[in-house]
mmCIF file of C-alpha atoms in Angstrom:
data_model
loop_
_atom_site.group_PDB
_atom_site.id
_atom_site.type_symbol
_atom_site.label_atom_id
_atom_site.label_comp_id
_atom_site.label_asym_id
_atom_site.label_seq_id
_atom_site.Cartn_x
_atom_site.Cartn_y
_atom_site.Cartn_z
ATOM 1 C CA MET J 67 -31.039 20.279 15.173
ATOM 2 C CA ARG J 68 -27.384 19.451 15.671
ATOM 3 C CA ARG J 69 -26.884 17.945 12.210
ATOM 4 C CA SER J 70 -29.501 19.882 10.277
ATOM 5 C CA LEU J 71 -26.934 21.292 7.847
ATOM 6 C CA PHE J 72 -25.926 17.953 6.366
ATOM 7 C CA ALA J 73 -29.452 16.614 6.613
ATOM 8 C CA PHE J 74 -30.637 19.545 4.501
ATOM 9 C CA VAL J 75 -27.995 18.839 1.855
ATOM 10 C CA PHE J 76 -29.266 15.281 1.532
ATOM 11 C CA SER J 77 -32.941 16.037 2.116
ATOM 12 C CA SER J 78 -33.844 15.125 -1.449
ATOM 13 C CA ALA J 79 -32.890 11.538 -0.673
ATOM 14 C CA LEU J 80 -35.295 11.186 2.235
ATOM 15 C CA VAL J 81 -38.277 8.984 1.528
ATOM 16 C CA SER J 82 -41.151 7.612 3.536
ATOM 17 C CA ILE J 83 -40.476 3.965 4.328
ATOM 18 C CA PRO J 84 -43.313 1.703 5.537
ATOM 19 C CA GLN J 85 -42.966 -0.143 8.796
ATOM 20 C CA ALA J 86 -40.727 -3.222 8.557
ATOM 21 C CA LEU J 87 -39.869 -2.551 4.907
ATOM 22 C CA ALA J 88 -36.343 -1.618 3.902
ATOM 23 C CA LEU J 89 -35.252 -0.027 0.623
ATOM 24 C CA GLY J 90 -38.117 -1.461 -1.381
ATOM 25 C CA GLY J 91 -37.405 -5.106 -0.578
ATOM 26 C CA PRO J 92 -39.636 -7.788 0.897
ATOM 27 C CA THR J 93 -40.637 -7.780 4.551
ATOM 28 C CA CYS J 94 -38.939 -10.495 6.590
ATOM 29 C CA LEU J 95 -39.661 -9.197 10.100
ATOM 30 C CA SER J 96 -42.856 -8.842 12.113
ATOM 31 C CA PHE J 97 -43.787 -7.161 15.379
ATOM 32 C CA THR J 98 -46.645 -9.576 16.054
ATOM 33 C CA PRO J 99 -45.871 -13.118 17.200
ATOM 34 C CA THR J 100 -44.712 -15.825 14.819
ATOM 35 C CA GLN J 101 -43.052 -19.109 15.688
ATOM 36 C CA TYR J 102 -39.627 -17.482 15.163
ATOM 37 C CA ALA J 103 -38.925 -14.988 17.942
ATOM 38 C CA ILE J 104 -35.704 -13.003 17.504
ATOM 39 C CA ALA J 105 -36.246 -10.788 20.553
ATOM 40 C CA THR J 106 -39.093 -10.686 23.067
ATOM 41 C CA GLY J 107 -39.989 -8.721 26.147
ATOM 42 C CA SER J 108 -38.068 -11.203 28.283
ATOM 43 C CA THR J 109 -35.346 -12.382 25.899
ATOM 44 C CA PRO J 110 -32.897 -10.124 24.057
ATOM 45 C CA ALA J 111 -31.614 -11.032 20.628
ATOM 46 C CA THR J 112 -28.447 -13.086 20.271
ATOM 47 C CA ILE J 113 -25.989 -12.415 17.453
ATOM 48 C CA TRP J 114 -23.509 -15.073 16.322
ATOM 49 C CA ILE J 115 -20.564 -14.179 14.099
ATOM 50 C CA ASP J 116 -17.450 -16.101 13.108
ATOM 51 C CA THR J 117 -14.211 -14.613 14.423
ATOM 52 C CA SER J 118 -12.651 -15.010 10.969
ATOM 53 C CA ASP J 119 -15.185 -12.759 9.225
ATOM 54 C CA TRP J 120 -14.264 -9.338 7.875
ATOM 55 C CA PRO J 121 -13.488 -6.634 10.471
ATOM 56 C CA GLY J 122 -16.086 -4.406 8.816
ATOM 57 C CA VAL J 123 -18.736 -7.098 9.300
ATOM 58 C CA HIS J 124 -17.832 -7.318 12.995
ATOM 59 C CA ARG J 125 -18.129 -3.536 13.252
ATOM 60 C CA ALA J 126 -21.577 -3.585 11.624
ATOM 61 C CA ALA J 127 -22.612 -6.345 14.054
ATOM 62 C CA LEU J 128 -21.820 -3.915 16.874
ATOM 63 C CA ASP J 129 -24.160 -1.415 15.178
ATOM 64 C CA MET J 130 -26.797 -4.148 15.191
ATOM 65 C CA GLN J 131 -26.267 -4.732 18.908
ATOM 66 C CA ARG J 132 -26.578 -1.011 19.698
ATOM 67 C CA ASP J 133 -29.557 -0.455 17.403
ATOM 68 C CA LEU J 134 -31.541 -3.436 18.654
ATOM 69 C CA GLU J 135 -31.009 -2.266 22.217
ATOM 70 C CA LYS J 136 -32.460 1.107 21.207
ATOM 71 C CA VAL J 137 -35.432 -0.578 19.531
ATOM 72 C CA THR J 138 -36.254 -3.288 22.104
ATOM 73 C CA GLY J 139 -34.780 -1.848 25.293
ATOM 74 C CA LYS J 140 -32.640 -4.963 25.772
ATOM 75 C CA LYS J 141 -29.005 -5.291 24.741
ATOM 76 C CA PRO J 142 -28.294 -8.303 22.532
ATOM 77 C CA THR J 143 -25.386 -10.622 23.227
ATOM 78 C CA ILE J 144 -22.739 -11.004 20.524
ATOM 79 C CA LEU J 145 -21.020 -14.393 20.394
ATOM 80 C CA ASN J 146 -17.742 -14.458 18.456
ATOM 81 C CA VAL J 147 -17.403 -18.060 17.369
ATOM 82 C CA THR J 148 -14.292 -19.986 16.324
ATOM 83 C CA ILE J 149 -14.983 -23.388 14.790
ATOM 84 C CA SER J 150 -13.192 -25.845 12.549
ATOM 85 C CA ASN J 151 -15.652 -28.758 12.510
ATOM 86 C CA ASN J 152 -19.113 -29.829 13.633
ATOM 87 C CA ASN J 153 -17.810 -31.174 16.938
ATOM 88 C CA ASP J 154 -16.403 -27.754 17.862
ATOM 89 C CA LEU J 155 -19.702 -26.223 16.845
ATOM 90 C CA SER J 156 -21.767 -28.571 18.973
ATOM 91 C CA ARG J 157 -19.680 -27.910 22.076
ATOM 92 C CA GLN J 158 -19.889 -24.130 21.708
ATOM 93 C CA MET J 159 -23.541 -23.903 20.722
ATOM 94 C CA GLY J 160 -25.239 -26.795 22.432
ATOM 95 C CA ALA J 161 -25.811 -24.939 25.706
ATOM 96 C CA ARG J 162 -27.328 -21.994 23.834
ATOM 97 C CA ALA J 163 -29.788 -23.916 21.668
ATOM 98 C CA ALA J 164 -32.757 -22.426 23.544
ATOM 99 C CA SER J 165 -32.011 -18.934 22.166
ATOM 100 C CA ILE J 166 -33.165 -17.690 18.772
ATOM 101 C CA PRO J 167 -29.940 -16.529 17.171
ATOM 102 C CA ILE J 168 -29.140 -14.189 14.337
ATOM 103 C CA ILE J 169 -26.272 -15.806 12.421
ATOM 104 C CA ILE J 170 -24.188 -13.326 10.430
ATOM 105 C CA GLY J 171 -21.543 -14.425 7.964
ATOM 106 C CA THR J 172 -19.728 -13.943 4.676
ATOM 107 C CA LEU J 173 -19.227 -16.763 2.210
ATOM 108 C CA GLY J 174 -15.622 -17.910 2.266
ATOM 109 C CA ARG J 175 -14.975 -16.233 5.635
ATOM 110 C CA SER J 176 -17.539 -17.729 7.993
ATOM 111 C CA ASN J 177 -17.659 -21.364 9.074
ATOM 112 C CA LEU J 178 -21.015 -20.625 10.694
ATOM 113 C CA VAL J 179 -22.509 -19.877 7.291
ATOM 114 C CA LYS J 180 -20.597 -22.767 5.758
ATOM 115 C CA TYR J 181 -22.208 -25.254 8.139
ATOM 116 C CA ALA J 182 -25.634 -23.659 7.738
ATOM 117 C CA GLN J 183 -25.276 -24.004 3.979
ATOM 118 C CA GLN J 184 -24.330 -27.673 4.308
ATOM 119 C CA SER J 185 -27.171 -28.389 6.734
ATOM 120 C CA SER J 186 -30.036 -26.651 4.963
ATOM 121 C CA THR J 187 -31.309 -27.935 1.648
ATOM 122 C CA ASP J 188 -33.325 -24.719 1.252
ATOM 123 C CA LEU J 189 -30.409 -22.365 1.952
ATOM 124 C CA LYS J 190 -27.763 -24.218 -0.035
ATOM 125 C CA PRO J 191 -28.928 -23.302 -3.571
ATOM 126 C CA LYS J 192 -29.631 -19.703 -2.561
ATOM 127 C CA LEU J 193 -26.100 -19.214 -1.282
ATOM 128 C CA ALA J 194 -24.682 -21.040 -4.298
ATOM 129 C CA ALA J 195 -26.487 -18.507 -6.490
ATOM 130 C CA ILE J 196 -24.678 -15.552 -4.881
ATOM 131 C CA GLN J 197 -21.249 -17.188 -4.600
ATOM 132 C CA GLY J 198 -18.656 -14.904 -6.197
ATOM 133 C CA LYS J 199 -21.195 -12.137 -6.842
ATOM 134 C CA TRP J 200 -20.591 -8.471 -6.039
ATOM 135 C CA GLU J 201 -22.344 -7.279 -2.839
ATOM 136 C CA ALA J 202 -25.133 -9.859 -2.990
ATOM 137 C CA GLY J 203 -26.859 -11.328 0.042
ATOM 138 C CA VAL J 204 -29.549 -13.631 1.406
ATOM 139 C CA SER J 205 -31.410 -13.360 4.730
ATOM 140 C CA GLU J 206 -34.058 -15.765 5.983
ATOM 141 C CA VAL J 207 -35.134 -18.207 8.671
ATOM 142 C CA VAL J 208 -33.163 -21.436 8.389
ATOM 143 C CA LYS J 209 -34.276 -24.606 10.153
ATOM 144 C CA ASN J 210 -31.615 -26.769 11.815
ATOM 145 C CA PRO J 211 -28.747 -24.626 10.515
ATOM 146 C CA ILE J 212 -26.206 -26.193 12.882
ATOM 147 C CA PRO J 213 -26.267 -29.094 15.352
ATOM 148 C CA GLY J 214 -28.441 -28.435 18.381
ATOM 149 C CA VAL J 215 -30.100 -25.309 16.949
ATOM 150 C CA ALA J 216 -33.692 -25.737 15.788
ATOM 151 C CA SER J 217 -33.789 -22.509 13.791
ATOM 152 C CA ALA J 218 -31.922 -19.264 13.233
ATOM 153 C CA TYR J 219 -32.224 -16.090 11.224
ATOM 154 C CA VAL J 220 -29.257 -16.189 8.843
ATOM 155 C CA ILE J 221 -27.808 -13.059 7.228
ATOM 156 C CA ALA J 222 -25.266 -14.162 4.617
ATOM 157 C CA GLY J 223 -23.351 -12.139 2.048
ATOM 158 C CA SER J 224 -21.296 -12.996 -1.006
ATOM 159 C CA ASP J 225 -18.640 -10.535 0.175
ATOM 160 C CA LYS J 226 -18.176 -8.151 3.083
ATOM 161 C CA ARG J 227 -20.533 -5.474 1.785
ATOM 162 C CA GLY J 228 -23.100 -8.082 0.836
ATOM 163 C CA THR J 229 -23.170 -9.110 4.500
ATOM 164 C CA ILE J 230 -23.068 -5.545 5.811
ATOM 165 C CA PHE J 231 -25.987 -4.539 3.578
ATOM 166 C CA GLY J 232 -27.942 -7.499 4.953
ATOM 167 C CA ILE J 233 -27.292 -6.308 8.516
ATOM 168 C CA TYR J 234 -28.476 -2.777 7.787
ATOM 169 C CA ASP J 235 -31.484 -4.023 5.821
ATOM 170 C CA PHE J 236 -32.504 -6.032 8.901
ATOM 171 C CA LEU J 237 -32.083 -2.974 11.124
ATOM 172 C CA GLU J 238 -34.131 -0.750 8.839
ATOM 173 C CA GLN J 239 -36.934 -3.288 8.908
ATOM 174 C CA ALA J 240 -36.616 -3.382 12.707
ATOM 175 C CA GLY J 241 -37.233 0.376 12.905
ATOM 176 C CA VAL J 242 -33.864 2.108 12.463
ATOM 177 C CA SER J 243 -33.646 4.776 9.767
ATOM 178 C CA PRO J 244 -30.344 5.135 7.877
ATOM 179 C CA TRP J 245 -30.686 8.812 8.801
ATOM 180 C CA TYR J 246 -30.916 8.261 12.573
ATOM 181 C CA TRP J 247 -27.702 10.266 13.113
ATOM 182 C CA TRP J 248 -27.501 12.772 10.282
ATOM 183 C CA ALA J 249 -31.172 13.785 10.372
ATOM 184 C CA ASP J 250 -32.034 12.798 13.979
ATOM 185 C CA VAL J 251 -34.707 10.353 12.817
ATOM 186 C CA PRO J 252 -35.926 8.653 16.013
ATOM 187 C CA TYR J 253 -35.718 4.925 16.597
ATOM 188 C CA LYS J 254 -39.007 3.056 16.493
ATOM 189 C CA SER J 255 -39.680 1.090 19.672
ATOM 190 C CA HIS J 256 -40.811 -2.541 19.558
ATOM 191 C CA SER J 257 -40.968 -4.811 22.563
ATOM 192 C CA ALA J 258 -40.541 -7.886 20.380
ATOM 193 C CA ILE J 259 -39.226 -8.750 16.919
ATOM 194 C CA TYR J 260 -40.147 -11.903 15.036
ATOM 195 C CA ALA J 261 -39.069 -13.397 11.731
ATOM 196 C CA LEU J 262 -41.540 -14.455 9.071
ATOM 197 C CA SER J 263 -41.283 -17.989 7.769
ATOM 198 C CA ASN J 264 -40.926 -18.866 4.090
ATOM 199 C CA VAL J 265 -39.820 -15.333 3.195
ATOM 200 C CA THR J 266 -36.376 -14.538 1.799
ATOM 201 C CA CYS J 267 -34.895 -11.045 1.918
ATOM 202 C CA SER J 268 -32.236 -11.035 -0.768
ATOM 203 C CA HIS J 269 -30.314 -8.505 -2.794
ATOM 204 C CA GLY J 270 -28.473 -9.407 -5.970
ATOM 205 C CA GLU J 271 -25.582 -7.697 -7.680
ATOM 206 C CA PRO J 272 -26.237 -3.950 -8.121
ATOM 207 C CA SER J 273 -26.700 -2.619 -11.623
ATOM 208 C CA VAL J 274 -24.220 0.178 -10.794
ATOM 209 C CA LYS J 275 -21.012 -1.184 -9.288
ATOM 210 C CA TYR J 276 -19.822 1.974 -7.521
ATOM 211 C CA ARG J 277 -22.482 4.159 -5.916
ATOM 212 C CA GLY J 278 -21.762 7.115 -3.695
ATOM 213 C CA ILE J 279 -21.375 10.832 -3.256
ATOM 214 C CA PHE J 280 -18.894 13.675 -3.690
ATOM 215 C CA LEU J 281 -18.583 16.165 -0.839
ATOM 216 C CA ASN J 282 -18.085 18.971 -3.341
ATOM 217 C CA ASP J 283 -17.621 22.699 -2.617
ATOM 218 C CA GLU J 284 -17.807 22.047 1.118
ATOM 219 C CA GLN J 285 -16.513 25.512 1.990
ATOM 220 C CA PRO J 286 -17.931 27.348 3.904
ATOM 221 C CA ALA J 287 -21.026 25.476 5.120
ATOM 222 C CA LEU J 288 -19.799 21.939 5.844
ATOM 223 C CA THR J 289 -16.297 23.189 6.668
ATOM 224 C CA ASP J 290 -17.530 25.606 9.323
ATOM 225 C CA TRP J 291 -19.752 22.895 10.823
ATOM 226 C CA VAL J 292 -16.861 20.416 10.982
ATOM 227 C CA ILE J 293 -14.619 22.998 12.641
ATOM 228 C CA GLN J 294 -17.266 23.547 15.308
ATOM 229 C CA LYS J 295 -18.006 19.855 15.887
ATOM 230 C CA TYR J 296 -14.594 18.233 15.530
ATOM 231 C CA SER J 297 -12.074 20.793 16.783
ATOM 232 C CA ASN J 298 -13.984 22.745 19.469
ATOM 233 C CA GLY J 299 -14.355 25.694 17.133
ATOM 234 C CA THR J 300 -10.681 25.937 16.245
ATOM 235 C CA ALA J 301 -8.715 24.714 13.270
ATOM 236 C CA ALA J 302 -5.056 24.773 12.307
ATOM 237 C CA ASP J 303 -3.970 24.997 8.688
ATOM 238 C CA ARG J 304 -6.883 22.910 7.440
ATOM 239 C CA PRO J 305 -10.335 21.917 8.728
ATOM 240 C CA PRO J 306 -10.566 18.664 10.721
ATOM 241 C CA PHE J 307 -12.051 16.332 8.115
ATOM 242 C CA ASN J 308 -10.797 13.379 10.122
ATOM 243 C CA ARG J 309 -11.788 9.737 10.658
ATOM 244 C CA PHE J 310 -14.296 10.739 13.345
ATOM 245 C CA PHE J 311 -16.208 12.872 10.851
ATOM 246 C CA TYR J 312 -15.834 10.471 7.954
ATOM 247 C CA SER J 313 -16.927 7.421 9.955
ATOM 248 C CA THR J 314 -20.410 8.947 10.245
ATOM 249 C CA VAL J 315 -20.481 9.426 6.467
ATOM 250 C CA PHE J 316 -19.198 5.891 5.818
ATOM 251 C CA GLU J 317 -21.914 4.384 7.994
ATOM 252 C CA LEU J 318 -24.644 6.408 6.294
ATOM 253 C CA LEU J 319 -23.444 5.295 2.872
ATOM 254 C CA LEU J 320 -23.491 1.625 3.869
ATOM 255 C CA ARG J 321 -26.965 1.919 5.402
ATOM 256 C CA LEU J 322 -28.115 3.317 2.044
ATOM 257 C CA LYS J 323 -26.364 0.481 0.148
ATOM 258 C CA ALA J 324 -23.744 2.856 -1.247
ATOM 259 C CA ASN J 325 -20.057 1.988 -1.340
ATOM 260 C CA TYR J 326 -18.083 4.899 -2.813
ATOM 261 C CA LEU J 327 -16.887 8.355 -1.789
ATOM 262 C CA TRP J 328 -15.061 11.321 -3.217
ATOM 263 C CA PRO J 329 -13.943 13.234 -0.119
ATOM 264 C CA THR J 330 -13.816 16.954 0.560
ATOM 265 C CA MET J 331 -11.087 18.757 -1.373
ATOM 266 C CA TRP J 332 -11.499 22.543 -1.108
ATOM 267 C CA ASN J 333 -8.825 22.986 1.559
ATOM 268 C CA SER J 334 -8.286 19.439 2.725
ATOM 269 C CA ALA J 335 -6.393 16.263 1.854
ATOM 270 C CA PHE J 336 -8.117 13.009 2.775
ATOM 271 C CA GLY J 337 -4.943 10.919 2.923
ATOM 272 C CA VAL J 338 -2.966 13.488 4.929
ATOM 273 C CA ASP J 339 -5.312 15.372 7.247
ATOM 274 C CA ASP J 340 -5.771 12.190 9.278
ATOM 275 C CA PRO J 341 -3.333 9.318 8.588
ATOM 276 C CA LEU J 342 -6.113 6.877 9.555
ATOM 277 C CA ASN J 343 -8.703 8.203 7.092
ATOM 278 C CA GLN J 344 -7.901 5.690 4.344
ATOM 279 C CA PHE J 345 -7.603 2.810 6.806
ATOM 280 C CA THR J 346 -10.961 3.713 8.364
ATOM 281 C CA ALA J 347 -12.696 3.838 4.983
ATOM 282 C CA ASP J 348 -11.420 0.378 4.111
ATOM 283 C CA TYR J 349 -12.292 -0.947 7.578
ATOM 284 C CA TYR J 350 -15.891 0.182 7.122
ATOM 285 C CA GLY J 351 -16.004 -1.144 3.557
ATOM 286 C CA ILE J 352 -16.041 2.128 1.590
ATOM 287 C CA VAL J 353 -14.185 2.423 -1.717
ATOM 288 C CA MET J 354 -12.294 5.711 -1.881
ATOM 289 C CA SER J 355 -11.448 7.756 -4.926
ATOM 290 C CA THR J 356 -10.781 11.417 -5.713
ATOM 291 C CA SER J 357 -12.563 14.045 -7.727
ATOM 292 C CA HIS J 358 -12.294 15.308 -11.260
ATOM 293 C CA GLN J 359 -9.179 17.408 -10.580
ATOM 294 C CA GLU J 360 -7.329 15.089 -8.186
ATOM 295 C CA PRO J 361 -5.728 12.141 -10.006
ATOM 296 C CA MET J 362 -4.146 9.130 -8.315
ATOM 297 C CA LEU J 363 -5.722 9.614 -4.863
ATOM 298 C CA ARG J 364 -3.829 12.850 -4.241
ATOM 299 C CA SER J 365 -5.409 16.122 -3.273
ATOM 300 C CA SER J 366 -4.764 18.984 -5.660
ATOM 301 C CA PRO J 367 -3.697 21.658 -4.994
ATOM 302 C CA VAL J 368 -3.360 21.006 -1.229
ATOM 303 C CA GLU J 369 -1.041 17.993 -1.406
ATOM 304 C CA TRP J 370 0.823 19.304 -4.434
ATOM 305 C CA TYR J 371 1.730 22.502 -2.598
ATOM 306 C CA GLN J 372 2.803 20.450 0.434
ATOM 307 C CA PHE J 373 4.677 17.586 -1.243
ATOM 308 C CA GLY J 374 5.122 18.467 -4.905
ATOM 309 C CA SER J 375 7.955 20.305 -6.570
ATOM 310 C CA GLY J 376 7.825 22.782 -9.413
ATOM 311 C CA GLN J 377 4.910 23.728 -11.653
ATOM 312 C CA TRP J 378 1.754 21.662 -12.082
ATOM 313 C CA ASN J 379 2.717 21.405 -15.751
ATOM 314 C CA TRP J 380 3.188 18.048 -17.435
ATOM 315 C CA ASP J 381 5.222 19.426 -20.357
ATOM 316 C CA HIS J 382 7.832 21.011 -18.080
ATOM 317 C CA ASN J 383 7.641 18.968 -14.862
ATOM 318 C CA LYS J 384 6.830 15.399 -15.895
ATOM 319 C CA GLU J 385 9.332 13.725 -13.556
ATOM 320 C CA ASN J 386 8.127 15.414 -10.362
ATOM 321 C CA ILE J 387 4.448 14.975 -11.220
ATOM 322 C CA THR J 388 5.005 11.282 -11.982
ATOM 323 C CA LYS J 389 6.684 10.795 -8.597
ATOM 324 C CA PHE J 390 3.834 12.656 -6.883
ATOM 325 C CA TRP J 391 1.253 10.400 -8.520
ATOM 326 C CA THR J 392 3.280 7.250 -7.873
ATOM 327 C CA ASP J 393 3.431 8.071 -4.160
ATOM 328 C CA GLY J 394 -0.351 8.461 -4.148
ATOM 329 C CA VAL J 395 -0.811 5.029 -5.735
ATOM 330 C CA LYS J 396 1.542 3.453 -3.193
ATOM 331 C CA ARG J 397 -0.290 5.087 -0.298
ATOM 332 C CA GLY J 398 -3.648 3.800 -1.511
ATOM 333 C CA TYR J 399 -2.405 0.340 -2.508
ATOM 334 C CA PRO J 400 -3.377 -1.499 0.730
ATOM 335 C CA TYR J 401 -6.958 -0.259 0.494
ATOM 336 C CA GLU J 402 -9.926 -0.687 -1.834
ATOM 337 C CA SER J 403 -9.595 2.317 -4.127
ATOM 338 C CA VAL J 404 -10.466 3.650 -7.556
ATOM 339 C CA TYR J 405 -7.794 5.808 -9.225
ATOM 340 C CA THR J 406 -8.938 8.695 -11.395
ATOM 341 C CA LEU J 407 -6.767 9.787 -14.332
ATOM 342 C CA GLY J 408 -5.977 12.959 -16.203
ATOM 343 C CA MET J 409 -4.994 16.497 -15.230
ATOM 344 C CA ARG J 410 -6.806 19.721 -14.574
ATOM 345 C CA GLY J 411 -5.495 23.065 -13.452
ATOM 346 C CA THR J 412 -4.861 23.398 -9.735
ATOM 347 C CA GLY J 413 -7.974 24.574 -7.957
ATOM 348 C CA ASP J 414 -9.995 24.213 -11.182
ATOM 349 C CA SER J 415 -7.845 26.896 -12.816
ATOM 350 C CA LYS J 416 -6.269 26.905 -16.261
ATOM 351 C CA LEU J 417 -3.998 23.925 -16.953
ATOM 352 C CA PHE J 418 -0.589 25.215 -18.023
ATOM 353 C CA GLY J 419 0.882 23.418 -20.993
ATOM 354 C CA ALA J 420 -2.510 22.323 -22.334
#
């Protein structure tokens, strides 16, 4: 299989997931008729999202569109909505009231969710309970969420990852494995998808704030695979651990409700090998950091040999090392990052001056 290498590395994480049940949570979807049809044999799903929501939420909505087309055979329509009051909402949505929409939104960013919260006495306290929480979310059928719409399936998050996790939870229940790409898990086909009434699929704040992986000791296995897949079998000074590779890892992490990554470091530099790596991580919603021997978001020894000056020795080269670290902090400042501290010898070798 084309991605069997990475799938094997993560094989211990694979579990058997029952139909329409995602990550141990309640089941909110059905493949037998209920009164709330999201997609049927004649009607594709419709996805509504506020234009002001996070870019990463919009990107995940595109995953939902693609995945639901794979599952149902019909491509959903995405409606990007701009509203400032109920009158705007009525004009934009009134003609589409016959559809059964999926409304996606983040608290504080989405007027769609804001109006649904104001309109629904059932939804209002549930969203109030997750307001300001870390990565929390609520998904359920909401009656009369906005003027002219009898019901909708609302996926709402307390922040961008709370919403994104709700999207991927929905897709896993619909028949899409988080491992569809890395382990070639096939999509499950369903001609229709329905929502269950009086069932809430929610996730609260995680007990562990940062959850992720470290692509450690990637040479030679993962490195050779990346060279073959992302540079046509050739590589220059360093292997092509670029945004195209990392985007597949970012998506997998989010589908597994993870949010954190230490990137490859054997002969690579995440912030340098592709200038858009850090931007792409933040766009997806992944918090980046660096490993045990790479403080301040700077690869060591790769970046030190390229940009540093003098010995990797704090006692004798404090000024240059401080500048090197400061530049790393500045580079990571626009993005969601965690800075590791402390020194270790370059390449896990002896630390001079210690």
